[in-house]
Short mmCIF file of C-alpha atoms (C1' of nucleotides) in Angstrom, two decimals:
data_model
loop_
_atom_site.label_atom_id
_atom_site.label_comp_id
_atom_site.label_asym_id
_atom_site.label_seq_id
_atom_site.Cartn_x
_atom_site.Cartn_y
_atom_site.Cartn_z
CA MET A 1 -37.51 134.02 71.86
CA LEU A 2 -35.55 135.37 68.95
CA GLU A 3 -33.37 132.40 69.43
CA LEU A 4 -35.95 129.94 68.98
CA ALA A 5 -37.09 131.73 65.88
CA VAL A 6 -33.68 131.98 64.37
CA LEU A 7 -33.14 128.26 65.10
CA GLY A 8 -36.46 127.35 63.23
CA LEU A 9 -35.88 129.27 60.14
CA LEU A 10 -32.18 127.96 59.79
CA HIS A 11 -33.53 124.57 60.45
CA GLU A 12 -35.22 124.69 56.88
CA ALA A 13 -32.11 126.42 55.08
CA PRO A 14 -29.02 128.37 55.89
CA LEU A 15 -29.68 132.08 55.60
CA HIS A 16 -27.80 135.27 56.10
CA GLY A 17 -28.86 138.05 58.42
CA TYR A 18 -30.87 140.22 56.07
CA GLU A 19 -32.93 137.21 54.50
CA LEU A 20 -33.30 136.01 58.40
CA ARG A 21 -35.04 139.36 58.88
CA GLN A 22 -37.31 139.16 55.96
CA ARG A 23 -38.42 135.65 56.91
CA LEU A 24 -38.86 137.09 60.54
CA LYS A 25 -41.22 139.79 59.19
CA ALA A 26 -43.05 137.52 56.87
CA THR A 27 -43.94 134.74 59.57
CA LEU A 28 -44.17 136.69 62.59
CA GLY A 29 -44.66 140.22 61.65
CA ALA A 30 -48.08 140.41 62.80
CA PHE A 31 -46.78 139.76 66.56
CA ARG A 32 -43.24 141.11 66.93
CA ALA A 33 -40.71 143.45 64.94
CA PHE A 34 -37.48 141.58 65.57
CA SER A 35 -35.30 144.47 64.19
CA TYR A 36 -31.64 144.12 63.38
CA GLY A 37 -31.06 145.66 66.83
CA SER A 38 -31.82 142.38 68.44
CA LEU A 39 -31.11 140.12 65.39
CA TYR A 40 -27.38 140.52 65.11
CA PRO A 41 -26.40 140.47 68.82
CA THR A 42 -28.49 137.23 69.05
CA LEU A 43 -26.67 135.70 66.10
CA ARG A 44 -23.29 136.46 67.87
CA ARG A 45 -24.71 134.99 71.08
CA MET A 46 -25.94 131.88 69.28
CA LYS A 47 -22.55 131.36 67.30
CA ASP A 48 -20.78 131.76 70.64
CA ALA A 49 -23.03 129.29 72.32
CA GLY A 50 -22.23 126.85 69.22
CA TRP A 51 -25.80 126.66 68.02
CA ILE A 52 -25.04 127.85 64.66
CA ALA A 53 -21.88 128.37 62.53
CA GLU A 54 -20.83 130.54 59.78
CA ASP A 55 -21.19 128.92 56.15
CA GLU A 56 -18.82 131.14 54.20
CA GLY A 57 -21.18 132.54 51.49
CA ASP A 58 -19.34 134.25 48.56
CA ALA A 59 -16.84 136.05 50.83
CA THR A 60 -13.75 134.54 49.53
CA VAL A 61 -11.68 137.25 51.48
CA VAL A 62 -8.29 136.87 49.70
CA ALA A 63 -5.83 136.93 52.31
CA GLY A 64 -3.33 139.58 50.82
CA ALA A 65 -5.40 142.12 49.29
CA PRO A 66 -8.03 143.74 51.49
CA ALA A 67 -7.18 146.18 54.31
CA LEU A 68 -9.19 149.11 52.82
CA THR A 69 -12.86 148.69 51.59
CA GLY A 70 -12.01 144.90 52.71
CA ARG A 71 -14.87 143.38 50.26
CA ARG A 72 -17.10 141.93 52.95
CA GLY A 73 -19.19 138.95 51.64
CA LYS A 74 -22.46 137.79 52.89
CA VAL A 75 -22.19 135.97 56.32
CA VAL A 76 -24.35 132.94 55.92
CA TYR A 77 -25.46 130.94 58.86
CA LYS A 78 -26.39 127.38 59.34
CA LEU A 79 -27.55 125.17 62.28
CA THR A 80 -24.91 122.90 63.93
CA ALA A 81 -25.79 119.55 65.27
CA GLU A 82 -25.96 121.13 68.78
CA GLY A 83 -28.32 123.66 67.26
CA LYS A 84 -30.55 121.09 65.96
CA GLU A 85 -30.48 119.51 69.47
CA ARG A 86 -31.27 122.92 71.04
CA PHE A 87 -34.11 123.28 68.76
CA THR A 88 -35.99 120.10 69.19
CA GLU A 89 -35.36 120.59 73.07
CA LEU A 90 -36.97 124.02 72.99
CA LEU A 91 -40.00 122.75 70.85
CA ALA A 92 -40.49 120.04 73.32
CA GLU A 93 -40.92 122.13 76.37
CA ALA A 94 -44.58 123.27 76.89
CA GLY A 95 -44.17 125.53 79.96
CA PRO A 96 -46.12 128.63 80.93
CA SER A 97 -43.62 130.62 79.07
CA SER A 98 -44.94 128.99 75.84
CA TRP A 99 -48.23 130.63 75.92
CA GLU A 100 -47.37 134.12 76.76
CA ASP A 101 -48.32 136.87 74.36
CA GLU A 102 -44.66 137.21 72.71
CA THR A 103 -43.79 133.55 72.91
CA PHE A 104 -46.99 131.88 71.54
CA GLY A 105 -46.54 132.95 67.91
CA VAL A 106 -43.31 131.71 67.65
CA HIS A 107 -43.89 128.33 68.87
CA PHE A 108 -47.11 128.11 66.72
CA ALA A 109 -45.11 128.98 63.73
CA PHE A 110 -43.09 125.90 64.01
CA PHE A 111 -46.01 123.72 65.10
CA SER A 112 -45.41 121.39 61.88
CA LYS A 113 -42.38 120.31 63.72
CA THR A 114 -43.77 120.02 67.13
CA ASP A 115 -44.90 116.87 68.77
CA PRO A 116 -48.76 116.55 68.55
CA ASP A 117 -49.14 116.19 72.27
CA VAL A 118 -47.15 119.50 73.03
CA ARG A 119 -49.18 121.31 70.27
CA VAL A 120 -52.39 120.52 72.13
CA ARG A 121 -50.85 121.29 75.32
CA ILE A 122 -49.58 124.90 74.25
CA LEU A 123 -53.07 125.45 72.49
CA GLU A 124 -54.82 124.79 75.83
CA GLY A 125 -52.40 126.68 77.91
CA ARG A 126 -52.79 129.63 75.67
CA ARG A 127 -56.55 129.45 75.74
CA SER A 128 -56.77 129.40 79.47
CA ARG A 129 -54.34 132.15 79.69
CA LEU A 130 -56.48 134.36 77.72
CA GLU A 131 -59.84 133.05 79.44
CA GLU A 132 -58.20 134.23 82.79
CA ARG A 133 -57.41 137.53 81.32
CA ARG A 134 -60.83 137.84 79.89
CA GLU A 135 -62.52 137.03 83.40
CA GLY A 136 -60.41 139.65 84.97
CA ALA A 137 -61.22 142.19 82.36
CA ARG A 138 -64.91 141.19 82.22
CA SER A 139 -65.35 141.73 86.13
CA ARG A 140 -63.45 144.74 86.09
CA LEU A 141 -65.43 146.31 83.52
CA ALA A 142 -68.72 145.20 85.10
CA ARG A 143 -67.61 146.84 88.38
CA THR A 144 -66.46 150.26 86.81
CA ARG A 145 -68.68 150.54 83.90
CA GLY A 146 -70.64 153.49 84.99
CA ARG A 147 -67.49 155.74 85.91
CA LEU A 148 -65.81 155.00 82.51
CA ASP A 149 -65.60 157.61 79.65
CA SER A 150 -66.91 156.39 76.44
CA TYR A 151 -63.57 156.00 74.78
CA THR A 152 -62.00 154.02 77.66
CA LEU A 153 -65.13 151.95 77.37
CA GLN A 154 -64.72 151.41 73.60
CA LEU A 155 -61.09 150.47 74.25
CA GLN A 156 -61.97 147.78 76.99
CA GLU A 157 -64.83 146.39 74.54
CA HIS A 158 -62.69 146.02 71.59
CA GLY A 159 -59.96 144.42 73.70
CA LEU A 160 -62.48 142.03 75.27
CA ASP A 161 -63.79 141.28 71.72
CA SER A 162 -60.30 140.55 70.44
CA VAL A 163 -59.62 138.09 73.17
CA ASP A 164 -62.99 136.30 72.63
CA ARG A 165 -62.03 135.91 68.94
CA GLU A 166 -58.55 134.48 69.65
CA VAL A 167 -60.24 131.93 72.18
CA ARG A 168 -62.69 130.85 69.56
CA TRP A 169 -59.84 130.28 67.06
CA LEU A 170 -57.74 128.34 69.57
CA THR A 171 -60.94 126.24 70.37
CA GLU A 172 -61.30 125.42 66.71
CA LEU A 173 -57.57 124.55 66.28
CA ILE A 174 -57.66 122.31 69.41
CA GLU A 175 -60.75 120.38 68.06
CA THR A 176 -58.86 119.85 64.75
CA GLU A 177 -55.87 118.59 66.77
CA ARG A 178 -58.11 116.31 68.65
CA LYS A 179 -59.74 114.87 65.69
CA LYS A 180 -56.45 114.22 64.12
CA ARG A 181 -55.39 112.06 67.24
CA PRO A 182 -58.72 111.01 69.06
CA ASP A 183 -56.47 108.94 71.70
CA ALA A 184 -54.81 111.89 73.15
CA HIS A 185 -56.55 113.88 75.96
CA THR A 186 -56.30 116.75 78.35
CA GLU A 187 -55.43 115.09 81.56
CA PRO A 188 -52.65 112.28 81.54
CA ARG A 189 -53.26 109.91 84.37
CA MET B 1 -45.14 155.86 76.70
CA LEU B 2 -45.47 155.09 80.19
CA GLU B 3 -44.78 158.79 80.93
CA LEU B 4 -47.86 159.67 79.04
CA ALA B 5 -50.00 157.16 80.81
CA VAL B 6 -49.01 158.02 84.14
CA LEU B 7 -49.51 161.69 83.45
CA GLY B 8 -53.02 160.83 82.38
CA LEU B 9 -53.91 158.66 85.43
CA LEU B 10 -52.64 161.35 87.94
CA HIS B 11 -54.41 163.95 85.87
CA GLU B 12 -57.72 162.57 87.25
CA ALA B 13 -56.55 161.96 90.87
CA PRO B 14 -53.22 161.54 93.06
CA LEU B 15 -52.19 157.96 93.30
CA HIS B 16 -49.40 155.74 94.81
CA GLY B 17 -47.36 153.22 92.81
CA TYR B 18 -49.38 150.32 93.45
CA GLU B 19 -52.86 151.95 92.59
CA LEU B 20 -51.02 153.28 89.59
CA ARG B 21 -50.26 149.82 88.51
CA GLN B 22 -53.78 148.60 89.12
CA ARG B 23 -55.21 151.12 86.91
CA LEU B 24 -52.47 150.78 84.18
CA LYS B 25 -53.66 147.09 84.04
CA ALA B 26 -57.20 148.11 84.18
CA THR B 27 -57.33 150.60 81.31
CA LEU B 28 -54.24 149.13 79.14
CA GLY B 29 -53.92 145.66 80.14
CA ALA B 30 -55.14 144.38 76.98
CA PHE B 31 -52.12 145.91 75.18
CA ARG B 32 -49.05 146.33 77.54
CA ALA B 33 -48.10 145.05 80.79
CA PHE B 34 -46.29 147.94 82.60
CA SER B 35 -44.76 146.19 85.30
CA TYR B 36 -43.14 147.77 88.38
CA GLY B 37 -39.83 147.30 86.91
CA SER B 38 -40.59 150.11 84.64
CA LEU B 39 -43.16 151.98 86.69
CA TYR B 40 -40.89 152.87 89.49
CA PRO B 41 -37.84 153.99 87.61
CA THR B 42 -40.22 156.12 85.40
CA LEU B 43 -41.77 157.76 88.28
CA ARG B 44 -38.36 158.61 89.49
CA ARG B 45 -37.57 160.29 86.29
CA MET B 46 -40.51 162.03 86.13
CA LYS B 47 -40.14 163.31 89.70
CA ASP B 48 -36.74 164.42 88.76
CA ALA B 49 -38.14 166.01 85.74
CA GLY B 50 -40.50 167.93 87.74
CA TRP B 51 -43.68 166.62 86.36
CA ILE B 52 -44.86 164.93 89.41
CA ALA B 53 -44.30 165.36 93.10
CA GLU B 54 -44.97 163.42 96.29
CA ASP B 55 -47.82 164.18 98.17
CA GLU B 56 -47.25 162.68 101.53
CA GLY B 57 -49.94 160.13 101.99
CA ASP B 58 -50.33 158.80 105.60
CA ALA B 59 -46.64 158.48 106.09
CA THR B 60 -46.14 160.95 108.94
CA VAL B 61 -42.46 159.67 109.71
CA VAL B 62 -41.89 161.14 113.17
CA ALA B 63 -38.49 162.69 112.91
CA GLY B 64 -37.19 161.06 116.11
CA ALA B 65 -38.49 157.69 116.38
CA PRO B 66 -37.79 155.35 113.16
CA ALA B 67 -34.28 154.14 112.36
CA LEU B 68 -35.30 150.38 112.54
CA THR B 69 -38.34 149.26 110.97
CA GLY B 70 -38.75 152.87 109.74
CA ARG B 71 -42.46 152.77 109.12
CA ARG B 72 -42.52 153.42 105.41
CA GLY B 73 -45.85 155.16 104.49
CA LYS B 74 -47.25 155.23 100.94
CA VAL B 75 -45.82 157.41 98.40
CA VAL B 76 -48.66 159.28 96.90
CA TYR B 77 -47.75 161.15 93.62
CA LYS B 78 -49.70 163.95 92.08
CA LEU B 79 -49.09 166.07 88.96
CA THR B 80 -47.36 169.50 89.14
CA ALA B 81 -48.48 172.40 86.99
CA GLU B 82 -45.39 171.62 84.75
CA GLY B 83 -46.83 167.98 84.64
CA LYS B 84 -50.19 169.35 83.52
CA GLU B 85 -48.49 171.27 80.95
CA ARG B 86 -46.55 168.38 79.68
CA PHE B 87 -49.62 166.37 79.49
CA THR B 88 -51.53 168.50 77.12
CA GLU B 89 -48.40 168.90 75.15
CA LEU B 90 -48.14 165.12 74.78
CA LEU B 91 -51.87 164.82 73.98
CA ALA B 92 -51.66 167.60 71.38
CA GLU B 93 -48.99 166.09 69.18
CA ALA B 94 -50.20 163.55 66.56
CA GLY B 95 -46.98 162.31 64.85
CA PRO B 96 -46.44 158.81 63.39
CA SER B 97 -45.37 157.74 66.77
CA SER B 98 -48.81 158.12 68.02
CA TRP B 99 -50.14 155.46 66.09
CA GLU B 100 -47.64 152.55 66.40
CA ASP B 101 -48.92 149.57 68.07
CA GLU B 102 -47.50 150.23 71.60
CA THR B 103 -48.65 154.01 71.60
CA PHE B 104 -51.80 153.96 70.09
CA GLY B 105 -53.68 152.32 72.85
CA VAL B 106 -52.43 154.85 75.57
CA HIS B 107 -53.30 157.78 73.38
CA PHE B 108 -56.65 156.59 72.64
CA ALA B 109 -57.39 155.83 76.42
CA PHE B 110 -57.10 159.51 76.94
CA PHE B 111 -59.00 160.56 73.93
CA SER B 112 -61.77 162.23 76.02
CA LYS B 113 -59.20 164.90 76.93
CA THR B 114 -58.02 165.18 73.50
CA ASP B 115 -58.74 167.66 71.10
CA PRO B 116 -61.43 166.31 68.46
CA ASP B 117 -59.13 167.22 65.35
CA VAL B 118 -56.23 165.41 66.99
CA ARG B 119 -58.47 162.40 67.66
CA VAL B 120 -59.35 161.96 63.90
CA ARG B 121 -55.90 162.51 62.84
CA ILE B 122 -54.63 159.69 65.20
CA LEU B 123 -57.48 157.52 64.20
CA GLU B 124 -56.82 157.93 60.44
CA GLY B 125 -52.98 157.41 61.06
CA ARG B 126 -53.47 154.25 62.82
CA ARG B 127 -55.87 153.19 60.20
CA SER B 128 -53.56 153.72 57.20
CA ARG B 129 -50.61 152.29 59.27
CA LEU B 130 -52.63 149.09 59.51
CA GLU B 131 -53.77 149.09 55.95
CA GLU B 132 -50.09 149.32 54.67
CA ARG B 133 -49.33 146.39 57.17
CA ARG B 134 -52.29 144.35 55.69
CA GLU B 135 -51.51 144.97 52.16
CA GLY B 136 -47.78 143.95 52.78
CA ALA B 137 -49.14 140.72 54.60
CA ARG B 138 -51.67 139.97 51.90
CA SER B 139 -49.33 140.29 48.86
CA ARG B 140 -46.55 138.17 50.74
CA LEU B 141 -49.30 135.62 51.52
CA ALA B 142 -50.45 135.39 48.06
CA ARG B 143 -46.89 134.90 46.66
CA THR B 144 -45.82 132.10 49.17
CA ARG B 145 -49.20 130.50 49.86
CA GLY B 146 -48.34 127.10 48.27
CA ARG B 147 -44.75 126.83 50.01
CA LEU B 148 -46.48 127.38 53.53
CA ASP B 149 -47.28 124.58 55.97
CA SER B 150 -50.83 124.82 57.26
CA TYR B 151 -49.86 126.08 60.61
CA THR B 152 -47.99 129.02 59.26
CA LEU B 153 -50.91 129.49 57.06
CA GLN B 154 -53.35 129.66 59.89
CA LEU B 155 -51.13 132.01 61.76
CA GLN B 156 -50.90 134.52 58.61
CA GLU B 157 -54.75 134.30 58.20
CA HIS B 158 -55.57 134.81 61.78
CA GLY B 159 -53.33 137.95 61.82
CA LEU B 160 -54.74 139.19 58.75
CA ASP B 161 -58.28 138.83 60.21
CA SER B 162 -57.26 140.64 63.38
CA VAL B 163 -55.98 143.59 61.53
CA ASP B 164 -59.09 143.65 59.34
CA ARG B 165 -61.12 143.69 62.40
CA GLU B 166 -59.07 146.58 63.98
CA VAL B 167 -59.39 148.62 60.54
CA ARG B 168 -63.24 148.22 60.64
CA TRP B 169 -63.33 149.15 64.31
CA LEU B 170 -61.18 152.40 63.43
CA THR B 171 -63.37 153.24 60.50
CA GLU B 172 -66.64 153.04 62.74
CA LEU B 173 -64.86 155.47 65.30
CA ILE B 174 -63.76 157.84 62.78
CA GLU B 175 -67.29 158.06 61.27
CA THR B 176 -68.74 158.80 64.63
CA GLU B 177 -66.10 161.43 65.21
CA ARG B 178 -66.99 162.97 61.90
CA LYS B 179 -70.67 163.03 62.75
CA LYS B 180 -70.06 164.93 65.87
CA ARG B 181 -68.10 167.48 63.93
CA PRO B 182 -69.30 167.63 60.44
CA ASP B 183 -66.98 170.61 59.58
CA ALA B 184 -63.64 168.84 60.14
CA HIS B 185 -62.02 167.00 57.44
CA THR B 186 -58.93 165.08 56.41
CA GLU B 187 -56.88 167.73 54.51
CA PRO B 188 -56.62 171.20 55.99
CA ARG B 189 -55.93 173.68 53.23
"C1'" DA C 1 -22.85 158.82 34.22
"C1'" DC C 2 -25.50 159.48 37.97
"C1'" DG C 3 -28.32 158.18 41.36
"C1'" DC C 4 -31.82 155.80 44.04
"C1'" DG C 5 -33.70 152.10 46.23
"C1'" DA C 6 -32.84 147.31 47.52
"C1'" DT C 7 -29.51 144.55 49.71
"C1'" DG C 8 -26.42 143.83 53.41
"C1'" DT C 9 -23.76 144.10 58.22
"C1'" DA C 10 -23.46 146.31 62.39
"C1'" DT C 11 -23.97 149.20 66.88
"C1'" DC C 12 -25.78 152.36 70.56
"C1'" DG C 13 -28.99 153.93 73.97
"C1'" DC C 14 -33.32 153.37 75.86
"C1'" DA C 15 -37.90 151.31 77.22
"C1'" DC C 16 -39.73 147.71 79.19
"C1'" DC C 17 -40.47 143.05 81.13
"C1'" DG C 18 -40.28 139.18 84.43
"C1'" DA C 19 -38.45 137.58 88.52
"C1'" DT C 20 -37.37 138.53 92.90
"C1'" DA C 21 -36.85 140.52 97.66
"C1'" DC C 22 -38.85 142.34 101.36
"C1'" DA C 23 -42.11 144.57 104.72
"C1'" DT C 24 -47.01 145.50 106.30
"C1'" DC C 25 -51.74 145.03 106.83
"C1'" DT C 26 -56.01 142.31 107.02
"C1'" DG C 27 -59.16 138.55 107.72
"C1'" DG C 28 -60.43 133.92 108.68
"C1'" DA C 29 -59.17 129.17 110.20
"C1'" DA C 30 -57.41 126.51 113.85
"C1'" DT D 1 -55.93 134.14 120.37
"C1'" DT D 2 -52.64 132.84 117.50
"C1'" DC D 3 -51.09 132.13 113.14
"C1'" DC D 4 -50.63 132.33 108.41
"C1'" DA D 5 -51.79 133.13 103.71
"C1'" DG D 6 -52.86 136.61 100.58
"C1'" DA D 7 -53.40 141.40 99.35
"C1'" DT D 8 -51.08 145.78 99.60
"C1'" DG D 9 -46.89 148.33 98.94
"C1'" DT D 10 -42.03 149.85 97.30
"C1'" DA D 11 -38.23 148.81 95.01
"C1'" DT D 12 -34.06 146.81 92.12
"C1'" DC D 13 -31.73 143.61 88.77
"C1'" DG D 14 -30.48 141.33 84.48
"C1'" DG D 15 -31.60 140.46 80.15
"C1'" DT D 16 -34.47 141.14 75.57
"C1'" DG D 17 -35.82 143.58 72.15
"C1'" DC D 18 -36.83 148.11 69.54
"C1'" DG D 19 -36.03 152.48 66.68
"C1'" DA D 20 -32.72 155.14 64.83
"C1'" DT D 21 -28.58 155.33 62.64
"C1'" DA D 22 -24.15 154.55 60.07
"C1'" DC D 23 -22.17 152.83 56.24
"C1'" DA D 24 -20.92 149.88 52.17
"C1'" DT D 25 -22.33 147.64 47.87
"C1'" DC D 26 -25.11 146.30 44.05
"C1'" DG D 27 -28.52 146.54 40.07
"C1'" DC D 28 -31.25 149.17 37.39
"C1'" DG D 29 -33.43 152.96 35.02
"C1'" DT D 30 -32.56 157.38 32.89
#
DNA sequence: ACGCGATGTATCGCACCGATACATCTGGAA
DNA sequence: TTCCAGATGTATCGGTGCGATACATCGCGT
């Protein structure tokens, strides 16, 4: 997850950790926090995996001098060739994981770099996921309505409304996508 | 978090793990998943802490027989006296943690067992939390609007709308609470 | 000259999630 | 009547991410 987000952000420009976090908050803040506590370990993992590399900012650690207060410069990361590959690869796969709550937002954020077919498939996957959830909630609610105290009820209904809203949003998006490419449709074959 | 939820559910009736999970999904499914992977460890922790105790369902493990295929009965949990105390204690504290994303839903679910003053304080805390977030997002959006691709923009706006909706919802709830107790107000003192 | 808030890197412990394993019970199709 | 699929039920494992915290530097207003 964070991995995909980082790949996407670095795909546009090299960044150091702090900036990365700012961008993360800016684009995905509504859905996930992505604190430093996961960012830095992820950066290390990705560096070890070879997706990203340090790009020597203004560090210029003079070999002789440091030892104490070793003047640590910014650590700027950039995508490697393998990293770019990995990014396209991740963007291409539209599996069930792409439309889970946590994942969907990140995928969506990079839709402009995603294949149109994949876009539609993800949007539809997300929508039916939500519709499932909504039906479950609805029937459960109908079944237990009487026994619920008013707060629990309010909570259920607010939740249901939110899901409804997102479903409508997705439907609009899907239609827009369709209009752009009238030849693509749900069932290939 | 899960701890509070479990205390709340067991406060109404003794339950075993599976049932507990069902209820969790039913009341909080819109916000958190609460899988078994956290439920069972939590139950163990709570048992060790003394908040809950096993209530021997239909286990009736006859001392002599088992060994192989040892007929494992349901493990029904119930609140202990300390557990009840702990529950009221947790319900009473309305700190910043009560209105974070993950926590708020759980607190709200047990509002019928919460002190009216605390209810209002939590609702207001949640609201100003969201308003802060909204302002941040709004100004960031205004600042960067031109540079954003249309998908990122859509995402931002959808997020903003959602926050708006929740703020309105909270405002209504607060007003309702106020009507119920016209003497309570924001600043004590 | 001082200090405070933003910038910047990093780690630690903990909560939780998703997948998985495995066993039992129940009801309907074969 | 047998068989098997799906619901019920308990449990663990690896991994991801979060919140708090620590610490150092930099730019700026006072």
